[in-house]
PDB file of C-alpha atoms in Angstrom:
ATOM      1  CA  MET A  20      -6.084  25.155  17.405  1.00  0.00           C
ATOM      2  CA  ASN A  21      -4.038  24.563  14.249  1.00  0.00           C
ATOM      3  CA  LYS A  22      -5.371  21.901  11.938  1.00  0.00           C
ATOM      4  CA  LEU A  23      -3.689  18.508  11.852  1.00  0.00           C
ATOM      5  CA  LYS A  24      -2.138  17.965   8.424  1.00  0.00           C
ATOM      6  CA  ILE A  25      -2.808  14.422   7.250  1.00  0.00           C
ATOM      7  CA  VAL A  26      -1.724  12.348   4.249  1.00  0.00           C
ATOM      8  CA  LEU A  27      -4.091   9.413   3.703  1.00  0.00           C
ATOM      9  CA  ILE A  28      -3.042   6.138   2.075  1.00  0.00           C
ATOM     10  CA  GLY A  29      -5.641   3.618   0.897  1.00  0.00           C
ATOM     11  CA  CYS A  30      -7.161   1.732  -2.021  1.00  0.00           C
ATOM     12  CA  VAL A  31     -10.145  -0.283  -0.718  1.00  0.00           C
ATOM     13  CA  GLU A  32     -13.795   0.435   0.090  1.00  0.00           C
ATOM     14  CA  PHE A  33     -12.894   0.714   3.777  1.00  0.00           C
ATOM     15  CA  SER A  34     -10.396   3.468   2.869  1.00  0.00           C
ATOM     16  CA  LEU A  35     -13.137   5.455   1.140  1.00  0.00           C
ATOM     17  CA  LYS A  36     -15.566   5.137   4.079  1.00  0.00           C
ATOM     18  CA  LEU A  37     -12.987   6.343   6.593  1.00  0.00           C
ATOM     19  CA  SER A  38     -11.664   9.084   4.302  1.00  0.00           C
ATOM     20  CA  THR A  39     -15.210  10.408   3.917  1.00  0.00           C
ATOM     21  CA  ALA A  40     -15.674  10.404   7.702  1.00  0.00           C
ATOM     22  CA  ILE A  41     -12.294  12.082   8.285  1.00  0.00           C
ATOM     23  CA  MET A  42     -13.155  14.769   5.739  1.00  0.00           C
ATOM     24  CA  LYS A  43     -16.096  15.809   7.950  1.00  0.00           C
ATOM     25  CA  LYS A  44     -13.942  16.319  11.037  1.00  0.00           C
ATOM     26  CA  LYS A  45     -13.065  19.840  12.121  1.00  0.00           C
ATOM     27  CA  ASN A  46      -9.409  20.793  12.575  1.00  0.00           C
ATOM     28  CA  ILE A  47      -8.279  18.098  10.104  1.00  0.00           C
ATOM     29  CA  ASP A  48      -6.609  19.072   6.854  1.00  0.00           C
ATOM     30  CA  ILE A  49      -6.134  16.229   4.352  1.00  0.00           C
ATOM     31  CA  VAL A  50      -3.153  17.569   2.397  1.00  0.00           C
ATOM     32  CA  GLY A  51      -2.726  14.554   0.119  1.00  0.00           C
ATOM     33  CA  ILE A  52      -4.018  11.101  -0.792  1.00  0.00           C
ATOM     34  CA  CYS A  53      -1.994   8.143  -2.080  1.00  0.00           C
ATOM     35  CA  THR A  54      -4.037   5.496  -3.894  1.00  0.00           C
ATOM     36  CA  LYS A  55      -3.902   3.008  -6.777  1.00  0.00           C
ATOM     37  CA  LYS A  56      -5.377   3.160 -10.271  1.00  0.00           C
ATOM     38  CA  LYS A  57      -6.051  -0.591 -10.318  1.00  0.00           C
ATOM     39  CA  SER A  58      -5.399  -3.693  -8.254  1.00  0.00           C
ATOM     40  CA  SER A  59      -5.385  -7.404  -9.028  1.00  0.00           C
ATOM     41  CA  PHE A  60      -4.917  -8.114  -5.321  1.00  0.00           C
ATOM     42  CA  ASN A  61      -7.830  -6.420  -3.539  1.00  0.00           C
ATOM     43  CA  SER A  62     -11.328  -7.706  -4.359  1.00  0.00           C
ATOM     44  CA  ASP A  63     -12.709  -4.685  -2.448  1.00  0.00           C
ATOM     45  CA  PHE A  64     -10.485  -2.316  -4.442  1.00  0.00           C
ATOM     46  CA  CYS A  65     -11.461   1.357  -4.613  1.00  0.00           C
ATOM     47  CA  ASP A  66      -9.653   4.140  -6.488  1.00  0.00           C
ATOM     48  CA  LEU A  67      -9.737   7.171  -4.173  1.00  0.00           C
ATOM     49  CA  SER A  68      -8.925   9.669  -6.928  1.00  0.00           C
ATOM     50  CA  PHE A  69     -12.611  10.544  -7.517  1.00  0.00           C
ATOM     51  CA  PHE A  70     -12.966  11.309  -3.781  1.00  0.00           C
ATOM     52  CA  ALA A  71      -9.832  13.467  -3.932  1.00  0.00           C
ATOM     53  CA  LYS A  72     -11.052  15.353  -7.014  1.00  0.00           C
ATOM     54  CA  LYS A  73     -14.477  15.935  -5.490  1.00  0.00           C
ATOM     55  CA  ASN A  74     -12.914  17.460  -2.377  1.00  0.00           C
ATOM     56  CA  ARG A  75     -10.062  19.226  -4.208  1.00  0.00           C
ATOM     57  CA  ILE A  76      -7.369  17.210  -2.470  1.00  0.00           C
ATOM     58  CA  PRO A  77      -4.055  16.513  -4.254  1.00  0.00           C
ATOM     59  CA  TYR A  78      -3.654  12.801  -4.993  1.00  0.00           C
ATOM     60  CA  LEU A  79      -1.005  10.459  -6.324  1.00  0.00           C
ATOM     61  CA  TYR A  80      -1.242   7.027  -7.961  1.00  0.00           C
ATOM     62  CA  CYS A  81       1.372   4.677  -6.486  1.00  0.00           C
ATOM     63  CA  LYS A  82       2.469   1.337  -7.903  1.00  0.00           C
ATOM     64  CA  ASN A  83       5.347   1.019  -5.452  1.00  0.00           C
ATOM     65  CA  ILE A  84       4.633   3.515  -2.723  1.00  0.00           C
ATOM     66  CA  ASN A  85       8.242   3.405  -1.502  1.00  0.00           C
ATOM     67  CA  ASP A  86       9.628   4.793  -4.794  1.00  0.00           C
ATOM     68  CA  MET A  87      11.602   8.001  -4.454  1.00  0.00           C
ATOM     69  CA  LYS A  88       9.113  10.097  -6.473  1.00  0.00           C
ATOM     70  CA  ASN A  89       6.303   9.084  -4.124  1.00  0.00           C
ATOM     71  CA  THR A  90       8.459   9.750  -1.082  1.00  0.00           C
ATOM     72  CA  GLU A  91       9.306  13.219  -2.369  1.00  0.00           C
ATOM     73  CA  TRP A  92       5.657  13.977  -3.142  1.00  0.00           C
ATOM     74  CA  VAL A  93       4.555  13.132   0.389  1.00  0.00           C
ATOM     75  CA  LYS A  94       7.524  14.960   1.908  1.00  0.00           C
ATOM     76  CA  LYS A  95       6.517  18.180   0.131  1.00  0.00           C
ATOM     77  CA  LYS A  96       3.076  17.981   1.745  1.00  0.00           C
ATOM     78  CA  SER A  97       4.766  18.323   5.189  1.00  0.00           C
ATOM     79  CA  PRO A  98       2.162  16.161   6.978  1.00  0.00           C
ATOM     80  CA  ASP A  99       1.966  15.935  10.745  1.00  0.00           C
ATOM     81  CA  PHE A 100       0.794  12.339  10.382  1.00  0.00           C
ATOM     82  CA  ILE A 101       0.354   9.675   7.740  1.00  0.00           C
ATOM     83  CA  ILE A 102      -2.765   7.514   8.179  1.00  0.00           C
ATOM     84  CA  CYS A 103      -2.725   4.224   6.259  1.00  0.00           C
ATOM     85  CA  ILE A 104      -6.152   2.590   5.994  1.00  0.00           C
ATOM     86  CA  GLY A 105      -6.207  -0.327   3.568  1.00  0.00           C
ATOM     87  CA  TRP A 106      -2.974  -0.809   1.623  1.00  0.00           C
ATOM     88  CA  PRO A 107      -1.628  -4.147   0.292  1.00  0.00           C
ATOM     89  CA  ASN A 108       2.111  -3.437   0.630  1.00  0.00           C
ATOM     90  CA  LEU A 109       4.486  -2.674   3.492  1.00  0.00           C
ATOM     91  CA  LEU A 110       5.736   0.904   3.833  1.00  0.00           C
ATOM     92  CA  SER A 111       9.503   1.313   4.118  1.00  0.00           C
ATOM     93  CA  ASP A 112      11.129   2.675   7.253  1.00  0.00           C
ATOM     94  CA  LYS A 113      12.127   5.784   5.281  1.00  0.00           C
ATOM     95  CA  PHE A 114       8.550   6.383   4.141  1.00  0.00           C
ATOM     96  CA  LEU A 115       7.153   5.899   7.650  1.00  0.00           C
ATOM     97  CA  LYS A 116       9.454   8.639   8.928  1.00  0.00           C
ATOM     98  CA  LEU A 117       8.197  11.253   6.432  1.00  0.00           C
ATOM     99  CA  PRO A 118       5.559  12.869   8.693  1.00  0.00           C
ATOM    100  CA  ARG A 119       6.506  15.349  11.382  1.00  0.00           C
ATOM    101  CA  PHE A 120       5.291  12.976  14.083  1.00  0.00           C
ATOM    102  CA  LEU A 121       4.099   9.438  13.287  1.00  0.00           C
ATOM    103  CA  SER A 122       2.603   7.107  10.705  1.00  0.00           C
ATOM    104  CA  ILE A 123      -0.636   5.507  11.911  1.00  0.00           C
ATOM    105  CA  GLY A 124      -2.035   2.213  10.638  1.00  0.00           C
ATOM    106  CA  TYR A 125      -5.286   0.330  11.103  1.00  0.00           C
ATOM    107  CA  HIS A 126      -5.910  -3.400  11.557  1.00  0.00           C
ATOM    108  CA  PRO A 127      -9.157  -5.227  12.431  1.00  0.00           C
ATOM    109  CA  SER A 128      -7.724  -7.751  14.893  1.00  0.00           C
ATOM    110  CA  ASP A 129      -6.827  -8.034  18.564  1.00  0.00           C
ATOM    111  CA  LEU A 130      -3.223  -6.944  18.099  1.00  0.00           C
ATOM    112  CA  PRO A 131      -0.639  -8.369  18.487  1.00  0.00           C
ATOM    113  CA  ASN A 132      -2.759 -11.427  17.636  1.00  0.00           C
ATOM    114  CA  ASN A 133      -3.697 -12.105  14.020  1.00  0.00           C
ATOM    115  CA  ARG A 134      -1.399  -9.610  12.373  1.00  0.00           C
ATOM    116  CA  GLY A 135      -0.964  -9.885   8.611  1.00  0.00           C
ATOM    117  CA  ARG A 136      -3.233 -10.767   5.725  1.00  0.00           C
ATOM    118  CA  ASN A 137      -7.008 -11.207   5.432  1.00  0.00           C
ATOM    119  CA  PRO A 138      -7.922 -10.810   9.138  1.00  0.00           C
ATOM    120  CA  LEU A 139     -11.697 -10.640   8.522  1.00  0.00           C
ATOM    121  CA  ILE A 140     -11.723 -13.779   6.406  1.00  0.00           C
ATOM    122  CA  TRP A 141      -9.590 -15.699   8.891  1.00  0.00           C
ATOM    123  CA  SER A 142     -11.722 -14.485  11.832  1.00  0.00           C
ATOM    124  CA  ILE A 143     -14.731 -16.320  10.354  1.00  0.00           C
ATOM    125  CA  ILE A 144     -12.753 -19.364   9.190  1.00  0.00           C
ATOM    126  CA  LEU A 145     -11.204 -19.761  12.662  1.00  0.00           C
ATOM    127  CA  GLN A 146     -14.596 -19.188  14.316  1.00  0.00           C
ATOM    128  CA  LEU A 147     -13.280 -16.437  16.571  1.00  0.00           C
ATOM    129  CA  LYS A 148     -15.837 -15.133  19.057  1.00  0.00           C
ATOM    130  CA  ASN A 149     -14.175 -11.737  19.569  1.00  0.00           C
ATOM    131  CA  SER A 150     -11.802  -9.430  17.772  1.00  0.00           C
ATOM    132  CA  ALA A 151     -10.816  -5.754  17.878  1.00  0.00           C
ATOM    133  CA  SER A 152     -10.580  -2.576  15.840  1.00  0.00           C
ATOM    134  CA  CYS A 153      -7.052  -1.176  16.293  1.00  0.00           C
ATOM    135  CA  PHE A 154      -5.210   1.976  15.327  1.00  0.00           C
ATOM    136  CA  PHE A 155      -1.475   1.588  15.890  1.00  0.00           C
ATOM    137  CA  ILE A 156       1.894   3.254  15.316  1.00  0.00           C
ATOM    138  CA  MET A 157       3.404   1.759  12.183  1.00  0.00           C
ATOM    139  CA  ASN A 158       6.876   0.356  11.856  1.00  0.00           C
ATOM    140  CA  LYS A 159       8.590  -1.651   9.104  1.00  0.00           C
ATOM    141  CA  ASN A 160       7.055  -4.944  10.305  1.00  0.00           C
ATOM    142  CA  PRO A 161       3.442  -5.884   9.434  1.00  0.00           C
ATOM    143  CA  ASP A 162       0.946  -4.585  12.025  1.00  0.00           C
ATOM    144  CA  ASP A 163       3.666  -4.784  14.673  1.00  0.00           C
ATOM    145  CA  GLY A 164       3.625  -1.294  16.205  1.00  0.00           C
ATOM    146  CA  GLN A 165       2.271  -0.148  19.550  1.00  0.00           C
ATOM    147  CA  PHE A 166      -1.509   0.250  19.356  1.00  0.00           C
ATOM    148  CA  ILE A 167      -2.946   3.569  20.539  1.00  0.00           C
ATOM    149  CA  LEU A 168      -6.653   2.717  20.246  1.00  0.00           C
ATOM    150  CA  LYS A 169      -8.398  -0.617  20.569  1.00  0.00           C
ATOM    151  CA  LYS A 170     -12.113  -1.386  20.631  1.00  0.00           C
ATOM    152  CA  TYR A 171     -13.374  -4.947  21.026  1.00  0.00           C
ATOM    153  CA  PHE A 172     -16.352  -6.408  19.191  1.00  0.00           C
ATOM    154  CA  LYS A 173     -18.136  -9.759  19.034  1.00  0.00           C
ATOM    155  CA  ILE A 174     -18.336 -12.074  16.035  1.00  0.00           C
ATOM    156  CA  SER A 175     -21.609 -13.968  15.727  1.00  0.00           C
ATOM    157  CA  ASN A 176     -21.947 -17.615  14.672  1.00  0.00           C
ATOM    158  CA  ASN A 177     -23.606 -16.590  11.396  1.00  0.00           C
ATOM    159  CA  GLU A 178     -21.259 -13.688  10.654  1.00  0.00           C
ATOM    160  CA  THR A 179     -20.409 -13.124   6.994  1.00  0.00           C
ATOM    161  CA  ALA A 180     -17.625 -11.073   5.466  1.00  0.00           C
ATOM    162  CA  PHE A 181     -20.279  -8.562   4.384  1.00  0.00           C
ATOM    163  CA  THR A 182     -21.722  -8.060   7.890  1.00  0.00           C
ATOM    164  CA  LEU A 183     -18.277  -8.059   9.493  1.00  0.00           C
ATOM    165  CA  TYR A 184     -16.941  -5.516   6.976  1.00  0.00           C
ATOM    166  CA  LYS A 185     -19.875  -3.217   7.778  1.00  0.00           C
ATOM    167  CA  LYS A 186     -19.345  -3.751  11.504  1.00  0.00           C
ATOM    168  CA  ILE A 187     -15.641  -2.846  11.570  1.00  0.00           C
ATOM    169  CA  THR A 188     -16.242   0.150   9.291  1.00  0.00           C
ATOM    170  CA  LYS A 189     -18.841   1.530  11.704  1.00  0.00           C
ATOM    171  CA  ILE A 190     -16.601   0.872  14.715  1.00  0.00           C
ATOM    172  CA  ALA A 191     -13.509   2.426  13.119  1.00  0.00           C
ATOM    173  CA  ILE A 192     -15.473   5.574  12.222  1.00  0.00           C
ATOM    174  CA  SER A 193     -16.716   5.780  15.826  1.00  0.00           C
ATOM    175  CA  GLN A 194     -13.064   5.763  16.975  1.00  0.00           C
ATOM    176  CA  LEU A 195     -11.994   8.755  14.880  1.00  0.00           C
ATOM    177  CA  ASN A 196     -12.806  11.461  17.452  1.00  0.00           C
ATOM    178  CA  GLU A 197     -10.672   9.673  20.044  1.00  0.00           C
ATOM    179  CA  LEU A 198      -7.953   9.028  17.456  1.00  0.00           C
ATOM    180  CA  PHE A 199      -7.588  12.693  16.554  1.00  0.00           C
ATOM    181  CA  LYS A 200      -7.696  13.656  20.219  1.00  0.00           C
ATOM    182  CA  VAL A 201      -4.710  11.349  20.777  1.00  0.00           C
ATOM    183  CA  LEU A 202      -2.900  12.672  17.697  1.00  0.00           C
ATOM    184  CA  ASN A 203      -3.355  16.249  18.925  1.00  0.00           C
ATOM    185  CA  GLU A 204      -1.953  15.212  22.307  1.00  0.00           C
ATOM    186  CA  ILE A 205       1.036  13.636  20.551  1.00  0.00           C
ATOM    187  CA  LYS A 206       1.523  16.827  18.543  1.00  0.00           C
ATOM    188  CA  ASN A 207       1.408  18.933  21.702  1.00  0.00           C
ATOM    189  CA  ASN A 208       3.727  16.527  23.520  1.00  0.00           C
ATOM    190  CA  ASN A 209       1.014  15.648  26.034  1.00  0.00           C
ATOM    191  CA  PHE A 210       0.744  11.956  25.205  1.00  0.00           C
ATOM    192  CA  LEU A 211       3.141   9.374  26.565  1.00  0.00           C
ATOM    193  CA  ILE A 212       3.624   6.491  24.147  1.00  0.00           C
ATOM    194  CA  GLN A 213       4.167   3.474  26.347  1.00  0.00           C
ATOM    195  CA  LYS A 214       6.004   0.415  25.183  1.00  0.00           C
ATOM    196  CA  ASN A 215       3.888  -2.684  24.996  1.00  0.00           C
ATOM    197  CA  LYS A 216       4.741  -4.720  28.081  1.00  0.00           C
ATOM    198  CA  ASN A 217       2.671  -7.660  26.875  1.00  0.00           C
ATOM    199  CA  LYS A 218       5.041 -10.594  26.348  1.00  0.00           C
ATOM    200  CA  ASN A 219       2.588 -12.117  23.894  1.00  0.00           C
ATOM    201  CA  LYS A 220       4.186 -11.599  20.481  1.00  0.00           C
ATOM    202  CA  GLY A 221       1.031 -12.776  18.750  1.00  0.00           C
ATOM    203  CA  ASN A 222       0.890 -14.493  15.377  1.00  0.00           C
ATOM    204  CA  ILE A 223       0.966 -13.521  11.727  1.00  0.00           C
ATOM    205  CA  LEU A 224      -1.801 -14.696   9.400  1.00  0.00           C
ATOM    206  CA  ARG A 225      -0.597 -15.954   6.045  1.00  0.00           C
ATOM    207  CA  LYS A 226      -1.845 -14.581   2.761  1.00  0.00           C
ATOM    208  CA  ARG A 227      -4.734 -16.663   1.437  1.00  0.00           C
ATOM    209  CA  SER A 228      -4.540 -18.100  -2.054  1.00  0.00           C
ATOM    210  CA  TYR A 229      -7.206 -18.933  -4.621  1.00  0.00           C
ATOM    211  CA  SER A 230      -7.086 -22.606  -3.650  1.00  0.00           C
ATOM    212  CA  ASP A 231      -8.087 -21.714  -0.070  1.00  0.00           C
ATOM    213  CA  GLY A 232     -11.488 -20.677  -1.414  1.00  0.00           C
ATOM    214  CA  VAL A 233     -12.180 -23.912  -3.301  1.00  0.00           C
ATOM    215  CA  ILE A 234     -14.588 -26.238  -1.465  1.00  0.00           C
ATOM    216  CA  ASP A 235     -13.572 -29.821  -0.858  1.00  0.00           C
ATOM    217  CA  TRP A 236     -16.794 -31.696  -0.068  1.00  0.00           C
ATOM    218  CA  ARG A 237     -14.856 -33.996   2.242  1.00  0.00           C
ATOM    219  CA  MET A 238     -14.696 -31.007   4.597  1.00  0.00           C
ATOM    220  CA  ASP A 239     -17.011 -30.820   7.591  1.00  0.00           C
ATOM    221  CA  ALA A 240     -20.303 -29.004   6.885  1.00  0.00           C
ATOM    222  CA  ASN A 241     -19.485 -26.317   9.462  1.00  0.00           C
ATOM    223  CA  ALA A 242     -16.112 -25.672   7.835  1.00  0.00           C
ATOM    224  CA  ILE A 243     -17.771 -25.270   4.423  1.00  0.00           C
ATOM    225  CA  PHE A 244     -20.452 -23.008   5.920  1.00  0.00           C
ATOM    226  CA  ASN A 245     -17.774 -20.758   7.474  1.00  0.00           C
ATOM    227  CA  LEU A 246     -15.741 -20.744   4.265  1.00  0.00           C
ATOM    228  CA  VAL A 247     -18.759 -19.572   2.263  1.00  0.00           C
ATOM    229  CA  ASN A 248     -19.551 -16.858   4.828  1.00  0.00           C
ATOM    230  CA  SER A 249     -15.946 -15.697   5.026  1.00  0.00           C
ATOM    231  CA  LEU A 250     -15.690 -15.111   1.279  1.00  0.00           C
ATOM    232  CA  SER A 251     -19.021 -13.340   0.757  1.00  0.00           C
ATOM    233  CA  TYR A 252     -19.074  -9.798  -0.681  1.00  0.00           C
ATOM    234  CA  PRO A 253     -16.842  -7.789  -0.874  1.00  0.00           C
ATOM    235  CA  TYR A 254     -14.637 -10.858  -1.305  1.00  0.00           C
ATOM    236  CA  PRO A 255     -14.768 -13.130  -4.379  1.00  0.00           C
ATOM    237  CA  GLY A 256     -16.880 -15.989  -2.986  1.00  0.00           C
ATOM    238  CA  ALA A 257     -16.173 -19.663  -2.306  1.00  0.00           C
ATOM    239  CA  SER A 258     -16.302 -21.981  -5.301  1.00  0.00           C
ATOM    240  CA  PHE A 259     -16.446 -25.625  -6.358  1.00  0.00           C
ATOM    241  CA  TYR A 260     -16.004 -27.521  -9.596  1.00  0.00           C
ATOM    242  CA  TYR A 261     -18.470 -29.770 -11.367  1.00  0.00           C
ATOM    243  CA  LYS A 262     -17.561 -31.317 -14.744  1.00  0.00           C
ATOM    244  CA  LYS A 263     -14.603 -28.945 -15.029  1.00  0.00           C
ATOM    245  CA  ARG A 264     -16.827 -25.908 -14.627  1.00  0.00           C
ATOM    246  CA  GLU A 265     -16.450 -23.540 -11.675  1.00  0.00           C
ATOM    247  CA  TYR A 266     -19.507 -22.560  -9.630  1.00  0.00           C
ATOM    248  CA  LYS A 267     -19.625 -19.797  -7.027  1.00  0.00           C
ATOM    249  CA  LEU A 268     -21.386 -20.539  -3.765  1.00  0.00           C
ATOM    250  CA  ILE A 269     -22.492 -17.264  -2.203  1.00  0.00           C
ATOM    251  CA  LYS A 270     -24.798 -18.556   0.516  1.00  0.00           C
ATOM    252  CA  ALA A 271     -25.196 -21.848   2.350  1.00  0.00           C
ATOM    253  CA  LYS A 272     -27.333 -23.529   4.982  1.00  0.00           C
ATOM    254  CA  ILE A 273     -26.603 -26.653   6.992  1.00  0.00           C
ATOM    255  CA  ILE A 274     -29.190 -29.446   6.809  1.00  0.00           C
ATOM    256  CA  LYS A 275     -28.602 -32.510   8.974  1.00  0.00           C
ATOM    257  CA  SER A 276     -28.641 -35.902   7.283  1.00  0.00           C
ATOM    258  CA  ILE A 277     -27.979 -39.476   8.401  1.00  0.00           C
ATOM    259  CA  LEU A 278     -27.413 -40.789   4.887  1.00  0.00           C
ATOM    260  CA  LYS A 279     -24.214 -42.833   4.568  1.00  0.00           C
ATOM    261  CA  ILE A 280     -23.137 -41.717   1.112  1.00  0.00           C
ATOM    262  CA  GLU A 281     -19.969 -40.284  -0.339  1.00  0.00           C
ATOM    263  CA  PRO A 282     -19.125 -36.565   0.163  1.00  0.00           C
ATOM    264  CA  GLY A 283     -19.932 -34.368  -2.826  1.00  0.00           C
ATOM    265  CA  LYS A 284     -23.039 -36.325  -3.820  1.00  0.00           C
ATOM    266  CA  VAL A 285     -26.157 -34.269  -4.580  1.00  0.00           C
ATOM    267  CA  ILE A 286     -28.858 -35.751  -2.334  1.00  0.00           C
ATOM    268  CA  LYS A 287     -31.728 -33.840  -3.916  1.00  0.00           C
ATOM    269  CA  LYS A 288     -32.871 -30.388  -4.981  1.00  0.00           C
ATOM    270  CA  MET A 289     -34.927 -28.109  -2.785  1.00  0.00           C
ATOM    271  CA  ASN A 290     -36.404 -24.990  -4.432  1.00  0.00           C
ATOM    272  CA  GLN A 291     -33.966 -25.515  -7.316  1.00  0.00           C
ATOM    273  CA  LYS A 292     -31.039 -25.500  -4.866  1.00  0.00           C
ATOM    274  CA  PRO A 293     -28.828 -28.594  -4.478  1.00  0.00           C
ATOM    275  CA  ILE A 294     -28.426 -30.341  -1.153  1.00  0.00           C
ATOM    276  CA  ILE A 295     -24.909 -31.761  -1.157  1.00  0.00           C
ATOM    277  CA  LYS A 296     -23.459 -34.370   1.195  1.00  0.00           C
ATOM    278  CA  CYS A 297     -20.445 -33.126   3.169  1.00  0.00           C
ATOM    279  CA  GLY A 298     -17.696 -35.016   4.964  1.00  0.00           C
TER     280      GLY A 298
END
């Protein structure tokens, strides 16, 4: 069997984990990697160039991946497929058509629901009980293509971004054998890509801003608890201000109180940790 020629695109820790797992697969030839040298957008940013150098894979730094020079570089690699796993910008229709067959994307949500930005963070904020790990066929719209693999998972009440990030990484890696089986079937014209007959068009999650991570003590205690969990590592953490100084809150616990006092008041300290009244 001829090896599948793959160009990988990614610039986050998740990209590195999956690239490492893909590298171990037989009959897969990573012919190029597109990554970024730096990012002010991704708190879990990871430059994949060191991985590429270690494994002697050609790589390219891309500010705007849709630039002509980047397009030409990928085109010369003659990939069968492009696999995009953690990239902050949309790929143009022209770029998506560069591989011989298809461009494949990944999104940790129950597509077509919760397409768009920050799906792990929103999953905790919205207190979702279930979500999914999806590989899909990319098009010019965000996370809008037909999915080819979907695996459901549960989200616990005390889930944090850290535990959820680890969970979806493990699940996505477990899907790789099936993914490459499907891609080989597509290459050999033995896989029928069915149009999604589901009339549910889903929703698109908006991009979160810095202000979304700032605690307002008038919020319900559960909402604050979920906010803190959702922004734990590898994300930047929830924060609050006291006397014009910003404090990061990396872990929280709910303690019930019947005190009728204003939100934001420090009730007392316990083991040098403040107990703060919520709304």
